[in-house]
Coordinates of C-alpha atoms in Angstrom, one line a residue:
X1 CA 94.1 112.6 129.8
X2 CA 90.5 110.8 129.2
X3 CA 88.7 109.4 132.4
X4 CA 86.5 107.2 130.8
X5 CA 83.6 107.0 133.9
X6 CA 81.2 108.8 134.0
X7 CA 80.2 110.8 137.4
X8 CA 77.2 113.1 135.8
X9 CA 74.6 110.6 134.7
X10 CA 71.4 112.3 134.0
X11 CA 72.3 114.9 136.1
X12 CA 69.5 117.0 138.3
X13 CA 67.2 116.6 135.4
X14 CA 66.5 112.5 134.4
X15 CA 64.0 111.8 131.8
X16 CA 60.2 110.9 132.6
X17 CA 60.7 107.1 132.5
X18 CA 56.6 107.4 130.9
X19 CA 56.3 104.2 132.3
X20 CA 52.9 102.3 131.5
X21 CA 49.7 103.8 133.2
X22 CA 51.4 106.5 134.3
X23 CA 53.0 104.6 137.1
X24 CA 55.2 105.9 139.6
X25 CA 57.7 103.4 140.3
X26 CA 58.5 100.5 138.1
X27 CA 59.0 97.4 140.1
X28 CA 61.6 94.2 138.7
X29 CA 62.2 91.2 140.8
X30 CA 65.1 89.0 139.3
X31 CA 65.7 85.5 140.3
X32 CA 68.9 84.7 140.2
X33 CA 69.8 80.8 139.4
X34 CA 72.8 80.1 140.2
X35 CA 73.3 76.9 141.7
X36 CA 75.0 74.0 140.1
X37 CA 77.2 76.9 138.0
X38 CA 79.3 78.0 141.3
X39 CA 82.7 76.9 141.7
X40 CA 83.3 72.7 142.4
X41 CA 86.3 70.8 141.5
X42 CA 82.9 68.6 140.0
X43 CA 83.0 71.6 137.5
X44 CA 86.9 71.6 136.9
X45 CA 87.9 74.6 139.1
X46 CA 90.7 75.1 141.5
X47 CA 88.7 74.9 144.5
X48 CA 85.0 75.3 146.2
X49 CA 82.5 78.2 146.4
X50 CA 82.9 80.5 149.2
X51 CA 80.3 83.5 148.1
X52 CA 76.6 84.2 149.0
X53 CA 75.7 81.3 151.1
X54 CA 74.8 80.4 154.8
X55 CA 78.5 80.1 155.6
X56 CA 79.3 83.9 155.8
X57 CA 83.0 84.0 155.6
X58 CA 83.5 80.6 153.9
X59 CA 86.9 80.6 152.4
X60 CA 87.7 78.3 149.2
X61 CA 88.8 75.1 149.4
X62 CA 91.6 74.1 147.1
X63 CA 91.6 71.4 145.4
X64 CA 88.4 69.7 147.9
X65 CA 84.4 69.5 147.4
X66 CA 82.8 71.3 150.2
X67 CA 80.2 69.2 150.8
X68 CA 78.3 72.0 153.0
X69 CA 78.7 74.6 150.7
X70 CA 77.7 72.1 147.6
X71 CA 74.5 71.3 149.7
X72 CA 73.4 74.4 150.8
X73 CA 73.3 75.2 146.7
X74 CA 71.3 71.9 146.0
X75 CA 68.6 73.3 148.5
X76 CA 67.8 76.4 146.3
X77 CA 67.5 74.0 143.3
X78 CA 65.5 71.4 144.8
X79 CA 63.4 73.9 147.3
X80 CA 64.0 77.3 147.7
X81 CA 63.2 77.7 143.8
X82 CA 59.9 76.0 143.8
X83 CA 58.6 78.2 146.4
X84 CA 60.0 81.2 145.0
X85 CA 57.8 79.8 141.6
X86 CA 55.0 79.2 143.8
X87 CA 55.0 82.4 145.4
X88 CA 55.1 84.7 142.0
X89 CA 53.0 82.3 140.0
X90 CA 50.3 82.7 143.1
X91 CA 50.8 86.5 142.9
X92 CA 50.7 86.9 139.3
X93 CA 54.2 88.8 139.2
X94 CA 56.3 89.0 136.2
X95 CA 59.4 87.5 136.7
X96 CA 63.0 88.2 135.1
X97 CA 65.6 85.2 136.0
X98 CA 69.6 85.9 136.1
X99 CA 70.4 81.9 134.3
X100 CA 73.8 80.9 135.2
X101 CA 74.2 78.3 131.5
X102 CA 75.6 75.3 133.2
X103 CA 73.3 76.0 136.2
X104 CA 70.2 75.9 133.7
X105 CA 71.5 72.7 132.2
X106 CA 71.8 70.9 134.9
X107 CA 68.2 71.9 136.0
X108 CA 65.3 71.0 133.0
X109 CA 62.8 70.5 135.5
X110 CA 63.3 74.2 136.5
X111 CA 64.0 75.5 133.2
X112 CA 60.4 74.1 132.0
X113 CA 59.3 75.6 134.8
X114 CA 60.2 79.2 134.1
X115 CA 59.2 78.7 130.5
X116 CA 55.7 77.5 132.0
X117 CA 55.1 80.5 133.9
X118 CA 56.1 82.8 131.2
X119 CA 59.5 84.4 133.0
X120 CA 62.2 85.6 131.1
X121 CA 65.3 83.8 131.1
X122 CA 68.5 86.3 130.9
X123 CA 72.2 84.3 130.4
X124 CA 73.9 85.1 133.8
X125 CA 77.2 83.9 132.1
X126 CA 78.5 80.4 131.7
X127 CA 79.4 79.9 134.8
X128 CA 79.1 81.7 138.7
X129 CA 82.9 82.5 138.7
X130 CA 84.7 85.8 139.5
X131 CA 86.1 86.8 136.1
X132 CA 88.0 90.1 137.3
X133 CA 91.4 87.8 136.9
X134 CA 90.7 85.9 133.5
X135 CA 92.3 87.5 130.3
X136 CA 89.7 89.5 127.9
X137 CA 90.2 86.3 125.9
X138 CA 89.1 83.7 128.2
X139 CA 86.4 86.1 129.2
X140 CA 84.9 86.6 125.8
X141 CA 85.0 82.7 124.7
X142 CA 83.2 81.9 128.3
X143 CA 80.8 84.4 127.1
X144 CA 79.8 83.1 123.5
X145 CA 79.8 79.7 124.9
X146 CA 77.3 80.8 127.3
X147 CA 75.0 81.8 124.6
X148 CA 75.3 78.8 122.6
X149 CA 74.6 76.7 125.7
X150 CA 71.4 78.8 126.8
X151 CA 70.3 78.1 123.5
X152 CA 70.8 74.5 123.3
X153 CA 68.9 74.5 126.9
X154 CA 66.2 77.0 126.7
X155 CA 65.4 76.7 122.7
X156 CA 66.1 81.0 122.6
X157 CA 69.5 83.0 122.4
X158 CA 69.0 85.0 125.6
X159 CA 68.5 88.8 125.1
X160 CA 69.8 89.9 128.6
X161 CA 72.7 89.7 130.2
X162 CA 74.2 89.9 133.5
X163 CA 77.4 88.4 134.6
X164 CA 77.4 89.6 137.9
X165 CA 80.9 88.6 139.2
X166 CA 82.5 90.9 136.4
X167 CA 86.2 92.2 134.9
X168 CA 86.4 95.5 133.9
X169 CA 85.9 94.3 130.2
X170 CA 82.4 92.6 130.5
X171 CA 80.0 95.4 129.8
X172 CA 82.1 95.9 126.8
X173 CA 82.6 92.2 125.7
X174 CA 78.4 91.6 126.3
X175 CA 77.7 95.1 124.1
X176 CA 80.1 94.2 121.5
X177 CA 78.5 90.3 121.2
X178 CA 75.6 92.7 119.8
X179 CA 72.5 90.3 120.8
X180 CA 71.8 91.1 123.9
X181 CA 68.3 94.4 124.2
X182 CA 70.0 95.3 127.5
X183 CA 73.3 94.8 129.9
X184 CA 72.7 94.7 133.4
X185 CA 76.3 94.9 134.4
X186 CA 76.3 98.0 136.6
X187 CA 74.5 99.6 139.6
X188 CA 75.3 103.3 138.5
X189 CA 71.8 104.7 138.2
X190 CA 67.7 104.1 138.8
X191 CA 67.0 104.6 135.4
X192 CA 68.1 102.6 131.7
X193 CA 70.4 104.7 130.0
X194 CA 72.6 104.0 126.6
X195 CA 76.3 102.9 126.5
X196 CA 78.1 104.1 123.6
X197 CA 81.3 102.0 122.4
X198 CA 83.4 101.7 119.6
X199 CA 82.3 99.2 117.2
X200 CA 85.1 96.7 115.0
X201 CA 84.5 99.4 112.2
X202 CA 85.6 102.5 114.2
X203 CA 81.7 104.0 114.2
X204 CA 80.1 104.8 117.5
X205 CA 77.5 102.1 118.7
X206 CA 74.9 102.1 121.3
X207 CA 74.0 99.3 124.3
X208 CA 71.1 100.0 126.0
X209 CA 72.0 99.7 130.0
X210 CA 69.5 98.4 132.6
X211 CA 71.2 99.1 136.3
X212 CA 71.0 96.3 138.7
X213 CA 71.2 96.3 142.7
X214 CA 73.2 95.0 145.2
X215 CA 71.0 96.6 148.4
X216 CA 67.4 96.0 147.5
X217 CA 69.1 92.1 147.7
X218 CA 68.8 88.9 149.8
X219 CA 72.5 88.5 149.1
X220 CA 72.8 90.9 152.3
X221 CA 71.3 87.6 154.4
X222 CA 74.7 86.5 153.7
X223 CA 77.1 89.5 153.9
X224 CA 78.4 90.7 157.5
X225 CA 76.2 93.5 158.8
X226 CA 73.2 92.5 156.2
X227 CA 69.9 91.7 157.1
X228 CA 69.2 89.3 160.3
X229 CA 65.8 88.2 159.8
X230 CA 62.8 89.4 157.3
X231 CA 61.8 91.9 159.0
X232 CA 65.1 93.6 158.9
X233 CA 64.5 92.8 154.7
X234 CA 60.8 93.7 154.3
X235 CA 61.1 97.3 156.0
X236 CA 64.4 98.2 153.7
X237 CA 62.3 97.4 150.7
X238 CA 59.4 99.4 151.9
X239 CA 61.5 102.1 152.7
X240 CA 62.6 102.6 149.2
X241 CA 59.4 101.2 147.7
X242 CA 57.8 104.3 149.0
X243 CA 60.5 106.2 148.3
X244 CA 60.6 105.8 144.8
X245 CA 57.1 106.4 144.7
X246 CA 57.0 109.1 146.6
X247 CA 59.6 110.8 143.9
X248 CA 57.8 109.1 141.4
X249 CA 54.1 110.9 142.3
X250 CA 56.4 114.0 142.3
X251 CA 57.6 113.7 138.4
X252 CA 60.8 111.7 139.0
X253 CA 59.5 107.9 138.3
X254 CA 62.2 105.6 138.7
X255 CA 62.8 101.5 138.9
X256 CA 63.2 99.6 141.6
X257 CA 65.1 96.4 141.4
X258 CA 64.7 93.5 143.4
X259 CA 67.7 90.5 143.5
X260 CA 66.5 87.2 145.2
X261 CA 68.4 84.2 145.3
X262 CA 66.9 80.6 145.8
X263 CA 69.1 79.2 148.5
X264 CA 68.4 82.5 150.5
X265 CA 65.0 84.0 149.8
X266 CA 63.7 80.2 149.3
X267 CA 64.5 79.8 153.1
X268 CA 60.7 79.4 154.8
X269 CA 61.9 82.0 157.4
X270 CA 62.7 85.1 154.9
X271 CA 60.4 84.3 152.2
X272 CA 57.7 85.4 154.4
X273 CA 59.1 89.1 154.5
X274 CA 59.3 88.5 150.5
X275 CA 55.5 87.8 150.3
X276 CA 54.7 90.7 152.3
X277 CA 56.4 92.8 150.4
X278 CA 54.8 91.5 147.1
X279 CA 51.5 92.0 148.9
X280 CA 52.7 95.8 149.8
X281 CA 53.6 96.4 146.4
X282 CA 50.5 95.1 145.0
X283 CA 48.3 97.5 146.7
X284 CA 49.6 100.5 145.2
X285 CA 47.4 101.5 141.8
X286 CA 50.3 103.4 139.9
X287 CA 52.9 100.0 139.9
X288 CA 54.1 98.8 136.8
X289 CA 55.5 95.1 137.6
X290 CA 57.4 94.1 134.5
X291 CA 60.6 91.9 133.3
X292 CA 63.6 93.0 132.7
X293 CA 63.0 92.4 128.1
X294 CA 59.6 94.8 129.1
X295 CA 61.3 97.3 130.6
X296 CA 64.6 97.4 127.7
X297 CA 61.5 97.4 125.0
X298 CA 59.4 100.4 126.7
X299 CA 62.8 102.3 126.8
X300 CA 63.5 102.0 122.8
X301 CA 60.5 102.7 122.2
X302 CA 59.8 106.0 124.5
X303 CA 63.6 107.1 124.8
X304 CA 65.4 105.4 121.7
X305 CA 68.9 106.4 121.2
X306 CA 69.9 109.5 119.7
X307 CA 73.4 109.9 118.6
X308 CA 75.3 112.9 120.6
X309 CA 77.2 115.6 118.9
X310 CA 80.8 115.6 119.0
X311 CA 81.7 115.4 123.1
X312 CA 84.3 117.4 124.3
X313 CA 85.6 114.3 126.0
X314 CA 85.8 112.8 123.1
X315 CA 87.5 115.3 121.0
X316 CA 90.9 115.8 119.6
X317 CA 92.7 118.9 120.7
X318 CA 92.4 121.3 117.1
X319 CA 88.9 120.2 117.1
X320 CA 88.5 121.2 121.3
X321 CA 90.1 124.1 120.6
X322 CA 88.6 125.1 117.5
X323 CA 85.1 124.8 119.4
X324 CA 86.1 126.5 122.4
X325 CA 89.2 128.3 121.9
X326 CA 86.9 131.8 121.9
X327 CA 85.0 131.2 124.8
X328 CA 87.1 133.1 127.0
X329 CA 87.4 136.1 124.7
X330 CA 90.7 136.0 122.0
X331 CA 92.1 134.0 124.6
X332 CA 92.9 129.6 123.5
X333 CA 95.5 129.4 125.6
X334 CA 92.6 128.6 128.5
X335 CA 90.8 126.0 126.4
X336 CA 94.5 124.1 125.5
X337 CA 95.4 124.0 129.0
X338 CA 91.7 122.3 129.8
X339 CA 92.5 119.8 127.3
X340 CA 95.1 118.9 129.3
X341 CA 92.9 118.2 132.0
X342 CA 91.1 114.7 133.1
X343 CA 88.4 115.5 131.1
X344 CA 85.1 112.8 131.4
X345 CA 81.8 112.5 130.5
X346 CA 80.7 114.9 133.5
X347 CA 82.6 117.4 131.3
X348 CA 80.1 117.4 128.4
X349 CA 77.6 119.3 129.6
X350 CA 77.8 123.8 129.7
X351 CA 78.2 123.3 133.5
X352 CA 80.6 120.4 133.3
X353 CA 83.1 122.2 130.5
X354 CA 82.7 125.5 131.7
X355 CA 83.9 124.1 135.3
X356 CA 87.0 122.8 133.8
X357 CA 87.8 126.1 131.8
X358 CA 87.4 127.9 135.0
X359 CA 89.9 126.2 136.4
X360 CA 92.5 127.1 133.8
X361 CA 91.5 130.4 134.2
X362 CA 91.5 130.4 138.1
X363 CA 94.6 128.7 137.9
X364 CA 96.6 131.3 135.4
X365 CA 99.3 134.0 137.0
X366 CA 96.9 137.4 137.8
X367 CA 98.6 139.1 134.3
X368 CA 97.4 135.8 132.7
X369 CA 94.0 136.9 133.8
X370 CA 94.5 140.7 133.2
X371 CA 95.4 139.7 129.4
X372 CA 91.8 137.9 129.3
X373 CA 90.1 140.9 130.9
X374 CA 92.0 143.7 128.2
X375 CA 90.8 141.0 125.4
X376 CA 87.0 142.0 125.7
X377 CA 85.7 144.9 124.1
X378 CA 84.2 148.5 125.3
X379 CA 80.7 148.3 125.9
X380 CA 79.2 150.1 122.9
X381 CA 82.6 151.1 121.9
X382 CA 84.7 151.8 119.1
X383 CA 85.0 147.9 117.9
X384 CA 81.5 147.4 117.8
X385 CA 81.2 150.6 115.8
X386 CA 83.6 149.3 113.4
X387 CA 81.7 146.0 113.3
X388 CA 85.0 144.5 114.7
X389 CA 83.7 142.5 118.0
X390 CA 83.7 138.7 117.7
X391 CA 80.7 137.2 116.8
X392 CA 80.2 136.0 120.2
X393 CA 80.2 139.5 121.7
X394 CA 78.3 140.6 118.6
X395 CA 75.6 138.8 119.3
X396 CA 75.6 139.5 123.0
X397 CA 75.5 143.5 122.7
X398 CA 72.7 142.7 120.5
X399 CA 70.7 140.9 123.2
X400 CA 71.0 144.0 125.7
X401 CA 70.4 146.9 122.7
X402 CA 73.4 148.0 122.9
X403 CA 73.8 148.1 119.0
X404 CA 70.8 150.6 119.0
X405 CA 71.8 152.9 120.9
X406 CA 70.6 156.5 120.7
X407 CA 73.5 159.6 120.6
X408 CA 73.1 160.2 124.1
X409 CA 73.8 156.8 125.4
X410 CA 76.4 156.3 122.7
X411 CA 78.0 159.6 124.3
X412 CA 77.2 158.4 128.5
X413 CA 78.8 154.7 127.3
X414 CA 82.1 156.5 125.7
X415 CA 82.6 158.6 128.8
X416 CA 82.2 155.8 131.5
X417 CA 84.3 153.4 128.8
X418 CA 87.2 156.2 128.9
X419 CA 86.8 156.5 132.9
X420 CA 86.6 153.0 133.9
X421 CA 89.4 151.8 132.1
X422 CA 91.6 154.8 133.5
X423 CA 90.9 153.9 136.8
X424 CA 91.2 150.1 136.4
X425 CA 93.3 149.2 133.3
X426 CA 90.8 147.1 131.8
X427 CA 87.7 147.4 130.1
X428 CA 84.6 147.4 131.6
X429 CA 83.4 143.7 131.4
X430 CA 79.5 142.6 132.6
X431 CA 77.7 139.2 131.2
X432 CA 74.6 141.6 129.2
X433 CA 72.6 138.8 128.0
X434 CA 69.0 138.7 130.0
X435 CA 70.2 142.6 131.0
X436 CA 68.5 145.9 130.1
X437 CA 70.5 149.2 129.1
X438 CA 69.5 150.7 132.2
X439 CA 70.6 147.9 134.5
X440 CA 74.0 147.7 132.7
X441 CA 74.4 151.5 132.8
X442 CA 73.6 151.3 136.7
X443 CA 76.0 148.7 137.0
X444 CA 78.8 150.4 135.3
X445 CA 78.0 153.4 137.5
X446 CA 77.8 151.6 140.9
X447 CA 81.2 149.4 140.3
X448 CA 83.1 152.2 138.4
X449 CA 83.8 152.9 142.6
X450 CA 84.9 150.1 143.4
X451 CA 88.9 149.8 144.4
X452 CA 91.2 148.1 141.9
X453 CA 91.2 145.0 143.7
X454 CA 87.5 144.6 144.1
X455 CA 86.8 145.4 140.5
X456 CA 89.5 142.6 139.1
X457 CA 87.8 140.0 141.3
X458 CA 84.5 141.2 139.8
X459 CA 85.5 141.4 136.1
X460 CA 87.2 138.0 136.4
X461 CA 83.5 136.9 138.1
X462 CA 82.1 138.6 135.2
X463 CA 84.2 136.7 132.4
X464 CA 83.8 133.2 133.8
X465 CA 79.6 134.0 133.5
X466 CA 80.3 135.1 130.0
X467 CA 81.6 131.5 129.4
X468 CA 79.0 129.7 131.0
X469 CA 76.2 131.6 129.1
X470 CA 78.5 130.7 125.8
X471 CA 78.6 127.5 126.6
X472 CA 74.9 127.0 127.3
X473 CA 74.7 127.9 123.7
X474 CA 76.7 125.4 123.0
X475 CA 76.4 122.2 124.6
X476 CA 73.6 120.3 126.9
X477 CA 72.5 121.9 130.2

């Protein structure tokens, strides 16, 4: 089984965004224009809007306009947007704009206006409708028609896309349109990262990914429990813009997304907060305030895509086992049963695969585990002699010497191999890579004490480190 989501990310290591100046935090406000795209029997649907207005709680109306609703939407088009304009225009802020297609349309006055002031217009889909119900189909055609349409409006295909009220297709459906830099359609992470999908021809192909937000976002003035008044909004952006640029002076600069809507932001009560915050931001030297098509072009060009090597999670079982079948020493019966397991992207790394192996091997009847344990070789022993070892434990008797030996410890390595696995039944199994021939020798004398059940706990310990150190070999950290 293949759990296609993926839980690691960049794990405890993200890249150094390198983001212009050497800035800490990257900061991206996003207008999202909306209004005159929601649902309206005007617009042929079943019923009225009922999301992300003053109403909270409005339920559709089927079948009826709801003239409240319809008007509350008209205000951000004929006020809240012209002093959100004002406001960055004023401020000199770089300005990304979520464009709902038949939203832009019916508004040229605010489309010229956008153009004027140089903000990039991103498609926000054809229309502001929940799409988690509509067939892949449907879905798809809404999508290329809302290309077509920004087009005819704006005089440019747009290169960004967010649909915002999404199925589980649409990240896939925007990628595989192939003319959008970046998708927006997620709020997994603070960074861009690549999507890989399957392209028509069966090759691998890459989106590049720019996360959105849903908390740094005046949609909370209209969600229960959101934010009452601006200060309520102006301290929970300042408490992750300094955040972030705490993290950021510290080596770990991230992006910090900003949603504003004009029929909530515009409001002359909360947009206050807003400018404030602008003010806040702009006082900080290491800022880079940039648009959405900046930030997807700085990311090509500092952290381009690189195709990965074949991904366990995306293997076929002779090829997972082929590649892993020796990691637990003569032993593929633990790397068949892992491919058995709900194996994901987390699993890709050394840490995520050897995790999953573990598990098998945790898992398996105790003379399951003994077999694995009499499967590694003596220390110095009669295999290596022979040149018989796996190339894995070749290798790793290297590291610690132990192929060098001089007749003496040849002779004090025989006599504890003969003693230990008397007493135990097994050899004697340590991880020796990063180990000296003294510390493994004082090792081998301290545990050769040890009772039976202490030393099968320890050997089992023992093996599992072997795999991890194998797999670092292998595979990403």
């Amino acid at each position: 089984m293949r759990y296609e989501r993926d839980m690691r990310g960049y794990g405890a290591n993200p890249p150094d965004a390198k983001w212009p100046g050497g800035a800490h935090v990257c900061v991206q406000f996003v207008v999202n224009y909306e209004e005159g795209g929601e649902n309206c029997v005007l617009h042929g649907d079943k019923a009225s809007e009922a999301f992300l207005s003053e109403i909270v709680g409005a339920a559709p109306w089927v079948g009826q306009r709801h003239w409240n609703m319809e008007s509350i939407y008209e205000y951000g088009a004929r006020v809240g947007f012209w002093r959100l304009l004002n406001l960055f225009r004023d401020s000199n802020v770089p300005i990304t704009c979520y464009g709902v297609a038949t939203a832009l349309a019916r508004s040229p006055d605010q489309v010229a206006a956008m153009q004027q002031a140089g903000w990039e217009i991103a498609s926000h889909g054809l229309r502001w409708i929940d799409y988690r119900d509509h067939t892949i189909e449907d879905e798809r055609r809404d999508l290329e028609e809302a290309v077509k349409l920004h087009y005819e409006v704006t005089g440019a295909r747009p290169t960004g896309w967010y649909e915002g009220r999404t199925s589980a297709n649409t990240v896939r459906l925007a990628a595989e349109e192939g003319g959008f830099e970046y998708v927006s359609d997620t709020y997994a992470d603070e960074l861009p990262y690549w999507y890989e999908f399957d392209g028509p021809d069966g090759e691998t192909r890459p989106q590049l990914i720019i996360p959105y937000t849903l908390d740094a976002n005046d949609m909370r003035f209209a969600t229960p429990q959101g934010f009452n008044s601006g200060d309520q909004f102006f301290a929970y952006l300042k408490d992750s813009f300094d955040t972030l640029y705490e993290e950021g002076r510290n080596g770990r600069p991230a992006m910090m997304n900003i949603g504003l809507h004009c029929r909530l932001i515009g409001r002359p009560g909360r947009v206050a907060a807003l400018k404030r915050f602008v003010d806040y931001v702009k006082s900080h030297d290491k800022v880079w305030l940039a648009r959405r098509i900046d930030i997807a072009r700085h990311w090509k060009e500092h952290h381009p895509y690189v195709p990965q090597a074949s991904r366990p999670s995306k293997m076929g079982f002779e090829e997972f086992v082929q590649r892993f079948g020796s990691i637990f020493e003569h032993s593929p019966w633990v790397a068949e049963r892992a491919y058995e397991l709900e194996l994901s992207p987390a699993h890709d790394s050394a840490g995520g695969l050897h995790n999953a192996l573990c598990r098998v091997f945790r898992a398996a009847s105790e003379s399951e585990r003994l077999e694995v344990l009499k499967a590694h070789p003596d220390l110095a022993g009669r295999l290596a002699a022979a040149k018989r070892l796996t190339p894995e434990s070749t290798r790793e008797q290297a590291s610690a010497g132990l192929d060098a030996l001089t007749d003496k410890e040849r002779e004090l390595f025989t006599k504890l191999n003969a003693a230990y696995v008397t007493t135990f039944g097994f050899p004697f199994i340590i991880a020796v890579k990063g180990k000296t021939k003294d510390e493994i020798l004082a090792a081998f004398e301290k545990r050769i004490g040890n009772s039976r059940a202490e030393e099968f706990a320890t050997a089992c310990e023992q093996v599992e480190r072997i795999a991890l150190l194998r797999l670092k070999d292998m595979l990403p950290q």
